[in-house]
PDB file of C-alpha atoms in Angstrom:
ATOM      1  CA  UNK A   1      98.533 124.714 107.547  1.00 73.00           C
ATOM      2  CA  UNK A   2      98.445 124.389 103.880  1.00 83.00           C
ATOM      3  CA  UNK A   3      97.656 120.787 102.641  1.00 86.00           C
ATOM      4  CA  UNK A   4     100.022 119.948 100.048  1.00 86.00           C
ATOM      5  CA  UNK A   5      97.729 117.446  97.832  1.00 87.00           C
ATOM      6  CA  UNK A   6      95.748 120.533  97.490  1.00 89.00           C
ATOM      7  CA  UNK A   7      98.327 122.447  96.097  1.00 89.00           C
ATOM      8  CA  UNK A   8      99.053 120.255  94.274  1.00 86.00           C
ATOM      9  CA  UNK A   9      95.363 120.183  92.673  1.00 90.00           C
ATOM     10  CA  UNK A  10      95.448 124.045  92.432  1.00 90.00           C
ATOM     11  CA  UNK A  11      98.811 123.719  90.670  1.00 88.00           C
ATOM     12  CA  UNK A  12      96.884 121.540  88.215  1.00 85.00           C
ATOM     13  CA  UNK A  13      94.157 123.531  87.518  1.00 88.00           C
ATOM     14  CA  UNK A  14      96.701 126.303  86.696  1.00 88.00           C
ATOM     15  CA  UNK A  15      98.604 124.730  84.135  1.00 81.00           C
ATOM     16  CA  UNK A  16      95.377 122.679  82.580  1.00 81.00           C
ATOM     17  CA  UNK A  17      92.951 126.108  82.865  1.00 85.00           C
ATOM     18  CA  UNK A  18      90.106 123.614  83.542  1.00 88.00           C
ATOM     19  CA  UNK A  19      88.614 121.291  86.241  1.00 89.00           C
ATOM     20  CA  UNK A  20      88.469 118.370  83.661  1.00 88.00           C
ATOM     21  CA  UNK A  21      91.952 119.263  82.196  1.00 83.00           C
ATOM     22  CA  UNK A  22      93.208 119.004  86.217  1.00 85.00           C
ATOM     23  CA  UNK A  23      91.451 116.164  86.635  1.00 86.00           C
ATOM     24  CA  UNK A  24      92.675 113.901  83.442  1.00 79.00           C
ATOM     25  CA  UNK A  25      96.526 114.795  84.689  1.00 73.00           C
ATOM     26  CA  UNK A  26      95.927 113.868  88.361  1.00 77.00           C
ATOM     27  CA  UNK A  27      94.090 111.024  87.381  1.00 72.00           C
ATOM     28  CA  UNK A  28      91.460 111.737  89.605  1.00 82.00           C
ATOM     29  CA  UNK A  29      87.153 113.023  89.322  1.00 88.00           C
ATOM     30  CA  UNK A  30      86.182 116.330  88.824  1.00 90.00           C
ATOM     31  CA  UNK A  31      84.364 115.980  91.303  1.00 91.00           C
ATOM     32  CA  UNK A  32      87.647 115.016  93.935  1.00 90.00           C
ATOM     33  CA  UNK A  33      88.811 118.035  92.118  1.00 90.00           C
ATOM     34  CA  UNK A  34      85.752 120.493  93.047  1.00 91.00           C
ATOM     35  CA  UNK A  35      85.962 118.757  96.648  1.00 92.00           C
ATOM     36  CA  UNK A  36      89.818 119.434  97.448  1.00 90.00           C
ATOM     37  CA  UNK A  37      89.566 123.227  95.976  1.00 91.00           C
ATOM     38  CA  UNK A  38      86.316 124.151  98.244  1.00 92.00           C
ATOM     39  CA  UNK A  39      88.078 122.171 101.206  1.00 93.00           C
ATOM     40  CA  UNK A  40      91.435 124.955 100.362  1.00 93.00           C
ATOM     41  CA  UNK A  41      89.305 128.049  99.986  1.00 92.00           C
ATOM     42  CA  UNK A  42      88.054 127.571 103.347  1.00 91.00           C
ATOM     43  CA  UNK A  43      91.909 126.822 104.538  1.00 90.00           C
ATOM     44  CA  UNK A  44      92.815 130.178 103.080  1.00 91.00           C
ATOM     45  CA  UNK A  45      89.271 131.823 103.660  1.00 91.00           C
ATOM     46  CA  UNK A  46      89.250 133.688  99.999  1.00 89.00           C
ATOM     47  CA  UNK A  47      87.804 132.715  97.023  1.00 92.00           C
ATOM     48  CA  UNK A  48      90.237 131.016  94.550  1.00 92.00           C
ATOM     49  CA  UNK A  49      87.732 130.252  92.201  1.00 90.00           C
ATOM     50  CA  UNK A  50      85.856 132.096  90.016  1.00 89.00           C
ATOM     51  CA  UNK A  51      82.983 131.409  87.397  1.00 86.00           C
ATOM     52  CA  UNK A  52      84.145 131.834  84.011  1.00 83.00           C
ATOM     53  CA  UNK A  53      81.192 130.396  81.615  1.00 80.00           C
ATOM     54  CA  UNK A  54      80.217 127.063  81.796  1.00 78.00           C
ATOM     55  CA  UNK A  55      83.982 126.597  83.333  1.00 81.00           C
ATOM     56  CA  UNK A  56      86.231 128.849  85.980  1.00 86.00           C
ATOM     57  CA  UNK A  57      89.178 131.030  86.214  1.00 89.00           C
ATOM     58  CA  UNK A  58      91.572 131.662  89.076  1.00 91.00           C
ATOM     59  CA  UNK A  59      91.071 134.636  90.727  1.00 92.00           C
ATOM     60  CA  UNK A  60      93.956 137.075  92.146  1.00 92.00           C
ATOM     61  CA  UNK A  61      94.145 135.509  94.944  1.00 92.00           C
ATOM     62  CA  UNK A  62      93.973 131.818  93.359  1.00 90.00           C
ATOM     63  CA  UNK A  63      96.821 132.649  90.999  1.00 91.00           C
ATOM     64  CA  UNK A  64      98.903 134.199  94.102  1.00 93.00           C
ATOM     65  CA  UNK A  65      98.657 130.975  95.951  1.00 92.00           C
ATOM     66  CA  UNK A  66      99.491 128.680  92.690  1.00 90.00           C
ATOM     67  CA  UNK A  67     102.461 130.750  91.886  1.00 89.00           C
ATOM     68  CA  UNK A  68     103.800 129.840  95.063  1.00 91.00           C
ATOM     69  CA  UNK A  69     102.187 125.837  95.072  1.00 88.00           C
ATOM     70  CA  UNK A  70     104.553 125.527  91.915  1.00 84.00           C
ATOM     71  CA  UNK A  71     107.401 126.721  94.092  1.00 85.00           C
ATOM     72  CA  UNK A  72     106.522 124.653  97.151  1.00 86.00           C
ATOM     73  CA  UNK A  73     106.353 121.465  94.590  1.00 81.00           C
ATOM     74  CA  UNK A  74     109.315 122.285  93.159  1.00 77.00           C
ATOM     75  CA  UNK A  75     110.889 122.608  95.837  1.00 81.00           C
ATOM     76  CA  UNK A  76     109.234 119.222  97.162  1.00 80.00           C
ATOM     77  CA  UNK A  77     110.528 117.742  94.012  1.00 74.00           C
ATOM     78  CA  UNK A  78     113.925 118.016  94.806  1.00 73.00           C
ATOM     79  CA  UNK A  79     113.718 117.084  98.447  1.00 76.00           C
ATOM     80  CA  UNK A  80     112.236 113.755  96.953  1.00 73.00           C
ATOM     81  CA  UNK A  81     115.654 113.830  94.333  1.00 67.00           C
ATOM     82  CA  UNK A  82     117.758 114.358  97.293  1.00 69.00           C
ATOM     83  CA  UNK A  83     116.501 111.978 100.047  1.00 72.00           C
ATOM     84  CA  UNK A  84     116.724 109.466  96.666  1.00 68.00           C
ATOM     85  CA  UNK A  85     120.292 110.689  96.102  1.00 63.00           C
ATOM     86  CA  UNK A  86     121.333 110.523  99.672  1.00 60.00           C
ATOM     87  CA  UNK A  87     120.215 106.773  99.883  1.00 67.00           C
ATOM     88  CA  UNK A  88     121.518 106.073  96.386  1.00 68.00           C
ATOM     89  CA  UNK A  89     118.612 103.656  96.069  1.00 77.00           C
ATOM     90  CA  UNK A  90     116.959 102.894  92.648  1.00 85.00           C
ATOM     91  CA  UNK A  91     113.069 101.937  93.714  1.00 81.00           C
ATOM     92  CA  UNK A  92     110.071 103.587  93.836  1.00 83.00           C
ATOM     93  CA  UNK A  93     107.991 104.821  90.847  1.00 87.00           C
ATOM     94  CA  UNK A  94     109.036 106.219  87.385  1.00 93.00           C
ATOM     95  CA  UNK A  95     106.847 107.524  84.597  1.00 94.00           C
ATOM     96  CA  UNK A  96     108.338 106.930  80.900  1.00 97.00           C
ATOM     97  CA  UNK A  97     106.389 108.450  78.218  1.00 97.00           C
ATOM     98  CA  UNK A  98     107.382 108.576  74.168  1.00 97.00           C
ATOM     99  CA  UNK A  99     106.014 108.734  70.456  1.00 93.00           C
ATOM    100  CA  UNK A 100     104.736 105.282  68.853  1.00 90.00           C
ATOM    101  CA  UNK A 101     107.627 104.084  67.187  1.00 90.00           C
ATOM    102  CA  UNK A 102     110.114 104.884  69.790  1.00 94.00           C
ATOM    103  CA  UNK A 103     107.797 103.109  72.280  1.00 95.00           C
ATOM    104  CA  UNK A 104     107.925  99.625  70.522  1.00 93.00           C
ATOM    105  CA  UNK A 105     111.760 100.451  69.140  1.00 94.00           C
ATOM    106  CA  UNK A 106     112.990 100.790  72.510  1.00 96.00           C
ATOM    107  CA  UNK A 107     110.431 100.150  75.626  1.00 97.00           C
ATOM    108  CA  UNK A 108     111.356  95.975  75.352  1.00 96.00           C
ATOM    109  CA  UNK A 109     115.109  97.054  75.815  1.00 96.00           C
ATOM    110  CA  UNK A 110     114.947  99.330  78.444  1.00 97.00           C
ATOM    111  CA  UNK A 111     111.951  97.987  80.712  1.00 97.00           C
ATOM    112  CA  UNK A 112     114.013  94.686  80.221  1.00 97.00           C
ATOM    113  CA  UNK A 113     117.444  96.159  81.428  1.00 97.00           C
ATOM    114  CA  UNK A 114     115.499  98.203  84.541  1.00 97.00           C
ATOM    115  CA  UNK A 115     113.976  94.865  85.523  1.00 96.00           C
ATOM    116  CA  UNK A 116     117.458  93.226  85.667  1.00 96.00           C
ATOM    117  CA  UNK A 117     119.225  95.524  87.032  1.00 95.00           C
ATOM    118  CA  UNK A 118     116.828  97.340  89.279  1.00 94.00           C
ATOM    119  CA  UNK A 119     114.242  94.575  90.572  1.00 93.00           C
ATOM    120  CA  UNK A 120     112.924  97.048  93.159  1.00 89.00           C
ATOM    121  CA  UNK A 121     111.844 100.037  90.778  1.00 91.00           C
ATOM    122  CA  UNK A 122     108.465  99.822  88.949  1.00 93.00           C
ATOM    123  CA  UNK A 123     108.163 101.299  85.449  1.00 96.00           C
ATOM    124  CA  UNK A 124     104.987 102.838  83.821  1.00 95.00           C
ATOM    125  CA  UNK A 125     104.674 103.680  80.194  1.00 97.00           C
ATOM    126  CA  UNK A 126     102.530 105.174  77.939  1.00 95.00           C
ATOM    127  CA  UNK A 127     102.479 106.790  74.447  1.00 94.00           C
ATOM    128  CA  UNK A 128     102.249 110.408  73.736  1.00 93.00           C
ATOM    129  CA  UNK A 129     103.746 112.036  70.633  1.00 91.00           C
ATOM    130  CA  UNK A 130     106.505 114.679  71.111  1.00 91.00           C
ATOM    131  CA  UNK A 131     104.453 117.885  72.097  1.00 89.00           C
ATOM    132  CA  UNK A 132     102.226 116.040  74.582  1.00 88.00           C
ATOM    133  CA  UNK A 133     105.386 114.417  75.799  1.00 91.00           C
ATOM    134  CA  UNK A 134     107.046 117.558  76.496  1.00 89.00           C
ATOM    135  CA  UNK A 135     104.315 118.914  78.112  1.00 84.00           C
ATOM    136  CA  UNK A 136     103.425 116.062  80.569  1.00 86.00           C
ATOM    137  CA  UNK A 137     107.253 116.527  82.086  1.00 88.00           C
ATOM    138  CA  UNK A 138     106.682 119.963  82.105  1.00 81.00           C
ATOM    139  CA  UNK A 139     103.576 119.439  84.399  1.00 76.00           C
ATOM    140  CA  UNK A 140     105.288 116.576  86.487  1.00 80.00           C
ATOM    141  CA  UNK A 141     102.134 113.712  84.967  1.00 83.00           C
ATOM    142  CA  UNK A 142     105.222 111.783  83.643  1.00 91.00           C
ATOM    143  CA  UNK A 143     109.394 111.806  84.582  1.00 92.00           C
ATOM    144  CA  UNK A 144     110.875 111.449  81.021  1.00 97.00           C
ATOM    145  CA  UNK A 145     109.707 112.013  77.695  1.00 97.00           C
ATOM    146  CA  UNK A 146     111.245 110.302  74.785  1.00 97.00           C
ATOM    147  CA  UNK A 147     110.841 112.880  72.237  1.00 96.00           C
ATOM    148  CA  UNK A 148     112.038 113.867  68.531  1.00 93.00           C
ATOM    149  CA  UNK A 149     112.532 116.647  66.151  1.00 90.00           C
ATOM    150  CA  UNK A 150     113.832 116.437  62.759  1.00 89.00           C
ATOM    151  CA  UNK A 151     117.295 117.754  61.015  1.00 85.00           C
ATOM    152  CA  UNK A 152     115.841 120.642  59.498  1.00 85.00           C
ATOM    153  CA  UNK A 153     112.784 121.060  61.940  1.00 87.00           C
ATOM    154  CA  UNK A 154     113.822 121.113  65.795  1.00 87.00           C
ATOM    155  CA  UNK A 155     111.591 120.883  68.742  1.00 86.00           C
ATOM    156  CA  UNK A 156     111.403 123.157  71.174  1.00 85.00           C
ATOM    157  CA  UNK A 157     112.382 122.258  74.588  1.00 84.00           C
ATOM    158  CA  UNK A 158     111.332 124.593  77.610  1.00 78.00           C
ATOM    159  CA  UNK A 159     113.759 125.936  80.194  1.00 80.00           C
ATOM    160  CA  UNK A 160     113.975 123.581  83.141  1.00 82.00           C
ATOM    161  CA  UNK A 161     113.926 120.538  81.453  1.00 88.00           C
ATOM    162  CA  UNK A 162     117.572 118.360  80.422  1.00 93.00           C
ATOM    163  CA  UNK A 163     117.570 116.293  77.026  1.00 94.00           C
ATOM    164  CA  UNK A 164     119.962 113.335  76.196  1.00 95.00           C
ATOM    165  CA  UNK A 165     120.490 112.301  72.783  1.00 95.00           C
ATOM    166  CA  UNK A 166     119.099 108.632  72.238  1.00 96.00           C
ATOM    167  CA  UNK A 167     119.862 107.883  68.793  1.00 95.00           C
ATOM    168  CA  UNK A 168     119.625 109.628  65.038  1.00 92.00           C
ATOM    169  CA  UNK A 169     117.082 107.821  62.997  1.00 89.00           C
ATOM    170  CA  UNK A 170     117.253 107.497  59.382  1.00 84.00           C
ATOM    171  CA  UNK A 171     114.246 107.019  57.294  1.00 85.00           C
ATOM    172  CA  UNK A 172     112.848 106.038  53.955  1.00 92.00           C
ATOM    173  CA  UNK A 173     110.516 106.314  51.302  1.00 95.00           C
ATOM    174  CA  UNK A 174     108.326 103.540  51.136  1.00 97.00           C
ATOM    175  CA  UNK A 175     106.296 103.366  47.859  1.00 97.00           C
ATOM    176  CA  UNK A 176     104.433 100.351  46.051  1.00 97.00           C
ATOM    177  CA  UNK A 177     106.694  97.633  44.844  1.00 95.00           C
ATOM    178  CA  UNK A 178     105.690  98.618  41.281  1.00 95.00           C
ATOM    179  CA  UNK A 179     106.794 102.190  41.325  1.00 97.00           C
ATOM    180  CA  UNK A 180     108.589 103.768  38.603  1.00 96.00           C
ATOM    181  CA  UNK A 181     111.502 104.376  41.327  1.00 96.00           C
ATOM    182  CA  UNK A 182     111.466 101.568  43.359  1.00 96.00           C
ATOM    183  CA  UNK A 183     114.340  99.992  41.499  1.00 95.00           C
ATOM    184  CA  UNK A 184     116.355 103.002  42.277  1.00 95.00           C
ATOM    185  CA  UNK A 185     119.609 102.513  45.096  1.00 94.00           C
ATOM    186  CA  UNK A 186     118.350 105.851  46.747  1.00 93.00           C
ATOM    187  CA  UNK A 187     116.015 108.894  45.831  1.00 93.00           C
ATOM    188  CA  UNK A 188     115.501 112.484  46.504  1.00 89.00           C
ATOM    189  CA  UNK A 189     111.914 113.900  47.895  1.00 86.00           C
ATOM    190  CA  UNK A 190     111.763 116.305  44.728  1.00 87.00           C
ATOM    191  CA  UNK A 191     111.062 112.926  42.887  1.00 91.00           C
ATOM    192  CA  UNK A 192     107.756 112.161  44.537  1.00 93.00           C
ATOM    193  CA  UNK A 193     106.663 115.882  43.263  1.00 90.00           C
ATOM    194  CA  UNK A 194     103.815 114.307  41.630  1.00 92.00           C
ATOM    195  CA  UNK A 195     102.797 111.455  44.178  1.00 96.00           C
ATOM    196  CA  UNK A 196     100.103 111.604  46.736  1.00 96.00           C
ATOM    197  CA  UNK A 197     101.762 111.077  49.951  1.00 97.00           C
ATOM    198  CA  UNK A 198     100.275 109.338  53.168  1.00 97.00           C
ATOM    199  CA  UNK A 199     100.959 111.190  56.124  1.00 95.00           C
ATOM    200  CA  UNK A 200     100.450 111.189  59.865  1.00 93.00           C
ATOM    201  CA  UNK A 201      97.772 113.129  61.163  1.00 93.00           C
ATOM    202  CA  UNK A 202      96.953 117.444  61.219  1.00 92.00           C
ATOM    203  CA  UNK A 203      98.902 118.905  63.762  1.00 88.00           C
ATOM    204  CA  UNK A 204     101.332 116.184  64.747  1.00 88.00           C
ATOM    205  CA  UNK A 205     104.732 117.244  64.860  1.00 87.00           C
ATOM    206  CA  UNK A 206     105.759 114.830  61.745  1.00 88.00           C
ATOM    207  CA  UNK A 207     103.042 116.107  59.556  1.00 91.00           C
ATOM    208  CA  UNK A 208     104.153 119.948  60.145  1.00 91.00           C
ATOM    209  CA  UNK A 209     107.765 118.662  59.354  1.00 90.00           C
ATOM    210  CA  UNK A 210     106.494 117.129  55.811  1.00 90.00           C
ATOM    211  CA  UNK A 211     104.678 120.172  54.476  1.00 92.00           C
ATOM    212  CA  UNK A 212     107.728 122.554  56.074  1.00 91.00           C
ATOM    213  CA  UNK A 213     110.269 120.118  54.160  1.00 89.00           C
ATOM    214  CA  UNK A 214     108.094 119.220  50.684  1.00 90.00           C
ATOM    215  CA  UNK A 215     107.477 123.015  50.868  1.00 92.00           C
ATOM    216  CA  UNK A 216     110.952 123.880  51.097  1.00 89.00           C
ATOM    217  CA  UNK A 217     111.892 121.786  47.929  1.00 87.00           C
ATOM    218  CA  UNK A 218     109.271 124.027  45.733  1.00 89.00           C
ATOM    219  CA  UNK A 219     106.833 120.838  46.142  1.00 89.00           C
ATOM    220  CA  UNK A 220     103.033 121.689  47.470  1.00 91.00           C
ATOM    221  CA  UNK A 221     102.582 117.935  48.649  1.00 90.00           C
ATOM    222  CA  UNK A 222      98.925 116.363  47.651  1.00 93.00           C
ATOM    223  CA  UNK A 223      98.352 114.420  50.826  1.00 95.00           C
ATOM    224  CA  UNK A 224      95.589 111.590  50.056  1.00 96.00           C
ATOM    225  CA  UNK A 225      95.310 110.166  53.243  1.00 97.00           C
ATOM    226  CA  UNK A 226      96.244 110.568  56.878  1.00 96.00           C
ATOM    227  CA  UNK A 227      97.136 107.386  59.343  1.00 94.00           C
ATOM    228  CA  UNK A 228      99.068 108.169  62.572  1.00 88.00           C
ATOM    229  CA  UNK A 229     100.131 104.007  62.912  1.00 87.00           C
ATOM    230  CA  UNK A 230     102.941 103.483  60.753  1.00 88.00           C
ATOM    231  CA  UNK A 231     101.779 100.001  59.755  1.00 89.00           C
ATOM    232  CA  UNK A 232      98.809 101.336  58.441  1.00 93.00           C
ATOM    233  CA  UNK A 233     100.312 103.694  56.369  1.00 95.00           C
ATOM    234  CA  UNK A 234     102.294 101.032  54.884  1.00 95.00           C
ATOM    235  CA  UNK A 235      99.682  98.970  54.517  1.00 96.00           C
ATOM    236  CA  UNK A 236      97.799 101.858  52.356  1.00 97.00           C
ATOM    237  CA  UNK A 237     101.284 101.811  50.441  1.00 97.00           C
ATOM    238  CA  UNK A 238     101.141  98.174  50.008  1.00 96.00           C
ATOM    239  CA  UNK A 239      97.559  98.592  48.428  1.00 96.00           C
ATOM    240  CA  UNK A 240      98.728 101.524  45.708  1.00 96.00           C
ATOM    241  CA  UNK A 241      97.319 104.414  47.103  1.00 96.00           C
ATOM    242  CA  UNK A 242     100.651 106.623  47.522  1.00 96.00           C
ATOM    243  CA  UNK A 243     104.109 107.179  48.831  1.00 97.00           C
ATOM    244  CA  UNK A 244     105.273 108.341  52.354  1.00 95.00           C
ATOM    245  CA  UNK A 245     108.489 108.999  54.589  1.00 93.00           C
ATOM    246  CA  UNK A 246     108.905 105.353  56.608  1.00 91.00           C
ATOM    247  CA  UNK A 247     111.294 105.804  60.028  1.00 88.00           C
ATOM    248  CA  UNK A 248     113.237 103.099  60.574  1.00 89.00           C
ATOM    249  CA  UNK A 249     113.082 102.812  64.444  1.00 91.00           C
ATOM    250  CA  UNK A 250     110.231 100.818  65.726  1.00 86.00           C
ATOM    251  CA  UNK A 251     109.224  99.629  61.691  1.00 85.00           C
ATOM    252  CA  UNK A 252     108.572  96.258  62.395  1.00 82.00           C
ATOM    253  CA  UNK A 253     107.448  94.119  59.461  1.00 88.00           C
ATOM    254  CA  UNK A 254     107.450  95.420  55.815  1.00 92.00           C
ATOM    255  CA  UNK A 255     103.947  94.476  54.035  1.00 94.00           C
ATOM    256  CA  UNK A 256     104.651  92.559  50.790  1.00 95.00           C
ATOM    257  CA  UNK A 257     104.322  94.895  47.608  1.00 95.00           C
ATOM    258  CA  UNK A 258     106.138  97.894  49.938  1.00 97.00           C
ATOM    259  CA  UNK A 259     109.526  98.873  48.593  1.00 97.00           C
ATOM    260  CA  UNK A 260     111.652 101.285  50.518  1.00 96.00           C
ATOM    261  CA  UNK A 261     114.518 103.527  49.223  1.00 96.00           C
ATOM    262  CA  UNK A 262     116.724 105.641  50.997  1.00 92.00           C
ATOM    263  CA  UNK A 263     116.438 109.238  50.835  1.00 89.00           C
ATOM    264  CA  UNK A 264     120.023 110.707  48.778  1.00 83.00           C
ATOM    265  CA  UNK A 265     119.957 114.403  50.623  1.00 71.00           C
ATOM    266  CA  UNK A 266     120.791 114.228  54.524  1.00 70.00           C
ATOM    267  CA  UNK A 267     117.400 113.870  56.283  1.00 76.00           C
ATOM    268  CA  UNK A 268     117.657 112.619  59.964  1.00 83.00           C
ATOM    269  CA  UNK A 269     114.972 112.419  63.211  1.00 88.00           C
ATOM    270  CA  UNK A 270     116.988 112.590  66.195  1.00 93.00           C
ATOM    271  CA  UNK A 271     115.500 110.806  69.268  1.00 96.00           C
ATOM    272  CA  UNK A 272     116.114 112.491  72.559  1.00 96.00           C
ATOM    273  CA  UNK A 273     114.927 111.930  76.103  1.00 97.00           C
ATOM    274  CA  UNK A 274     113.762 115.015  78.450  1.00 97.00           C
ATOM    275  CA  UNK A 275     113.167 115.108  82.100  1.00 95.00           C
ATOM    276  CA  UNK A 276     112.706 117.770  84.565  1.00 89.00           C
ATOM    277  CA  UNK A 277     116.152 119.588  85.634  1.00 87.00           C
ATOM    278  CA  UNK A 278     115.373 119.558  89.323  1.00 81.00           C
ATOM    279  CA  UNK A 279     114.571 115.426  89.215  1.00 83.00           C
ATOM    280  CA  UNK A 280     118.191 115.254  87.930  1.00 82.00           C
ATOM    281  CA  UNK A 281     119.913 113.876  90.943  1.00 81.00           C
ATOM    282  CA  UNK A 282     117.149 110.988  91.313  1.00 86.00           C
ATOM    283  CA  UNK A 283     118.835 107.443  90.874  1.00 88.00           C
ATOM    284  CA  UNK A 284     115.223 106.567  89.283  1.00 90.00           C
ATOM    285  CA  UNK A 285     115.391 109.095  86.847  1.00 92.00           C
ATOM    286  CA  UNK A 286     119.097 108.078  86.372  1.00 92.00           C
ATOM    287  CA  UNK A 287     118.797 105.035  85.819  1.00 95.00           C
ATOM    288  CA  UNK A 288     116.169 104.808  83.234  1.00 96.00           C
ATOM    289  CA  UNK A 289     118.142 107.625  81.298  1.00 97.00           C
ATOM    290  CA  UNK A 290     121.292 105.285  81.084  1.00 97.00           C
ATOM    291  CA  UNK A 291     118.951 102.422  79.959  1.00 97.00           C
ATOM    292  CA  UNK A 292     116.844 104.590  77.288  1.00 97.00           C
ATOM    293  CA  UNK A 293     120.250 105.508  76.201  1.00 97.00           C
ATOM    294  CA  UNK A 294     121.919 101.773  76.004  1.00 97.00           C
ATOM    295  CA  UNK A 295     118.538 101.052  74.311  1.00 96.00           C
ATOM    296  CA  UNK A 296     118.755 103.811  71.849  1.00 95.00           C
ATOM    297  CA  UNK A 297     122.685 102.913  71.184  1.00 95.00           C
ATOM    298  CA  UNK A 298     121.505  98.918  70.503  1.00 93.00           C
ATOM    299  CA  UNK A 299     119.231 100.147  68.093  1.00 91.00           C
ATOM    300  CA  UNK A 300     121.848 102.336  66.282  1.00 86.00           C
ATOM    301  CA  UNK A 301     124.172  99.466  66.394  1.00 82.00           C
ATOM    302  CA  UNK A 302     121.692  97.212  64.607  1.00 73.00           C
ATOM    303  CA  UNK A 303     120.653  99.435  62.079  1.00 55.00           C
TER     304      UNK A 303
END
C-alpha cells in the first residue's frame, strides 16, 4: 500500500529536481526528506533514486511512480474540493500568496472581510513576486497567487490554473521635487530619455517590463540603482539620485521632495488572482477569491 505523504514527497522532489528544493516547499528537513524516500523504495522495492553529483536524479522507475503521485494528488485534491463543496463549509486552511505592493494594498481588506465573515477559516500569507507566485500554485505550496503583468507585457499563466481580474493599476513617474518636469500635469516615458532610472531588481518581472517598454520607445534606459521595496526607491528619488515608474496600489506615504506625474500614453499593471483549476469548487478557495476581489474593487474605487 502506497503511503500517500510519500508521494507526496516524491512529487516534490520532481517538480523542485533537488532534496533541498523538496524540502523548502514541504517545509520539512532534508533529512525527513532522505528518510520518507528510502522508507518508499523499500515499499516499491526499486531504486527511485539515483546519484547525480553532489545531488540525485529520478530514475525510470522514480519518474514512473511520480507521474502517477501527481495524478493520485490531483485527484486527492479534488476529493478534498468536493467533500468541501458537499458540506458547503468555509474552514480549514488557505494559503494566499502575492507581490509586495499588492500584499499591503489589499491583505488588510481581505484577511479583515474572511475574519468577519468566515470566523472558522484560518488564512496564511506570504510575499512572493509574480513568477514565484505562479509557480507555488502550480506545485500546490500555496492556493492563490495574487499576480500581475503589465499592458504591453503579459504573464504567462500555465494550463490548469483559473485567474480573476482584481483590479487595473495605474502608475506614475516619481522624480525629485525639483525636476525640470515635475511641474508638468502628465508626461510621456520618452521624456526621461536622459534620466537614470531606479528600478526593481535583475530578473523580476517589473524590471524585464522596463527595459522591454524604455526599449520599445528607442530609449536604452541607464539604470543607476536597483531597490525591490518601493519606499526605498522613493526614498533614493527623494535624495536626487533618479527617476522611476511608482504603482499606485500599496504606495503608502510619499517622501517629501518626491513629485509624481502621470504617465500621458496608456500604461496599466493589471492585478489578477490564480488558483489551481481542480481547487475550484472549494468554498475556501471561493471565498477568499470573492474577498481578494471586493478588496481589489475598494481599492479601484478609492483611487
Amino acid at each position: 500500500m502506497l503511503n500517500l505523504e510519500r508521494l507526496r514527497t516524491l512529487d516534490a522532489l520532481a517538480r523542485h529536481g533537488s532534496v533541498s528544493g523538496a524540502a523548502d516547499g514541504l517545509h520539512v528537513t532534508t533529512s525527513a526528506v532522505s528518510q520518507q524516500m528510502a522508507k518508499l523504495e523499500r515499499e516499491v522495492g526499486q531504486r527511485l533514486l539515483a546519484k547525480n553529483g553532489r545531488g540525485v536524479r529520478l530514475t525510470d522507475a522514480g519518474r514512473l511512480l511520480a507521474d502517477h503521485a501527481a495524478r493520485i494528488l490531483s485527484q486527492v485534491e479534488l476529493a478534498q474540493s468536493d467533500i468541501e463543496a458537499q458540506r458547503g463549509e468555509v474552514v480549514g486552511d488557505v494559503r494566499i500568496c502575492a507581490f509586495p505592493t499588492a500584499a499591503r494594498g489589499l491583505f488588510p481588506a481581505t484577511l479583515t472581510s474572511l475574519r468577519a465573515d468566515h470566523p472558522d477559516l484560518t488564512v496564511r500569507t506570504r510575499e512572493l513576486e509574480p513568477e514565484q507566485g505562479l509557480r507555488a500554485v502550480f506545485r500546490g505550496d500555496v492556493d492563490l497567487a495574487v499576480v500581475l503583468d503589465w499592458s504591453n507585457k503579459r504573464l504567462p499563466v500555465p494550463g490548469g490554473l483559473t485567474k480573476a481580474e482584481l483590479l487595473d493599476d495605474a502608475p506614475d513617474i516619481a522624480m525629485p521635487a525639483g525636476h525640470p518636469l515635475a511641474d508638468r500635469d502628465e508626461v510621456d516615458l520618452e521624456d526621461f530619455a536622459d534620466d537614470p532610472w531606479v528600478s526593481w531588481p535583475e530578473g523580476e518581472f517589473c524590471y524585464d517590463w522596463l527595459m522591454f517598454t524604455l526599449r520599445s520607445r528607442g530609449i536604452e534606459p541607464r539604470i543607476a540603482h536597483l531597490a525591490g521595496e518601493h519606499h526605498t526607491q522613493l526614498a533614493l528619488i527623494a535624495a536626487g539620485f533618479g527617476v522611476c515608474v511608482a504603482p499606485r496600489l500599496g504606495r503608502g506615504p510619499v517622501p517629501d521632495g518626491v513629485r509624481l506625474v502621470p504617465v500621458r500614453q496608456t500604461m496599466r499593471r493589471h492585478v489578477h488572482v490564480v488558483w489551481r483549476a481542480d481547487a475550484d469548487r472549494r468554498p475556501s478557495v471561493r471565498a477568499a477569491v470573492a474577498a481578494l476581489r471586493a478588496a481589489g474593487a475598494g481599492v479601484a474605487a478609492g483611487g
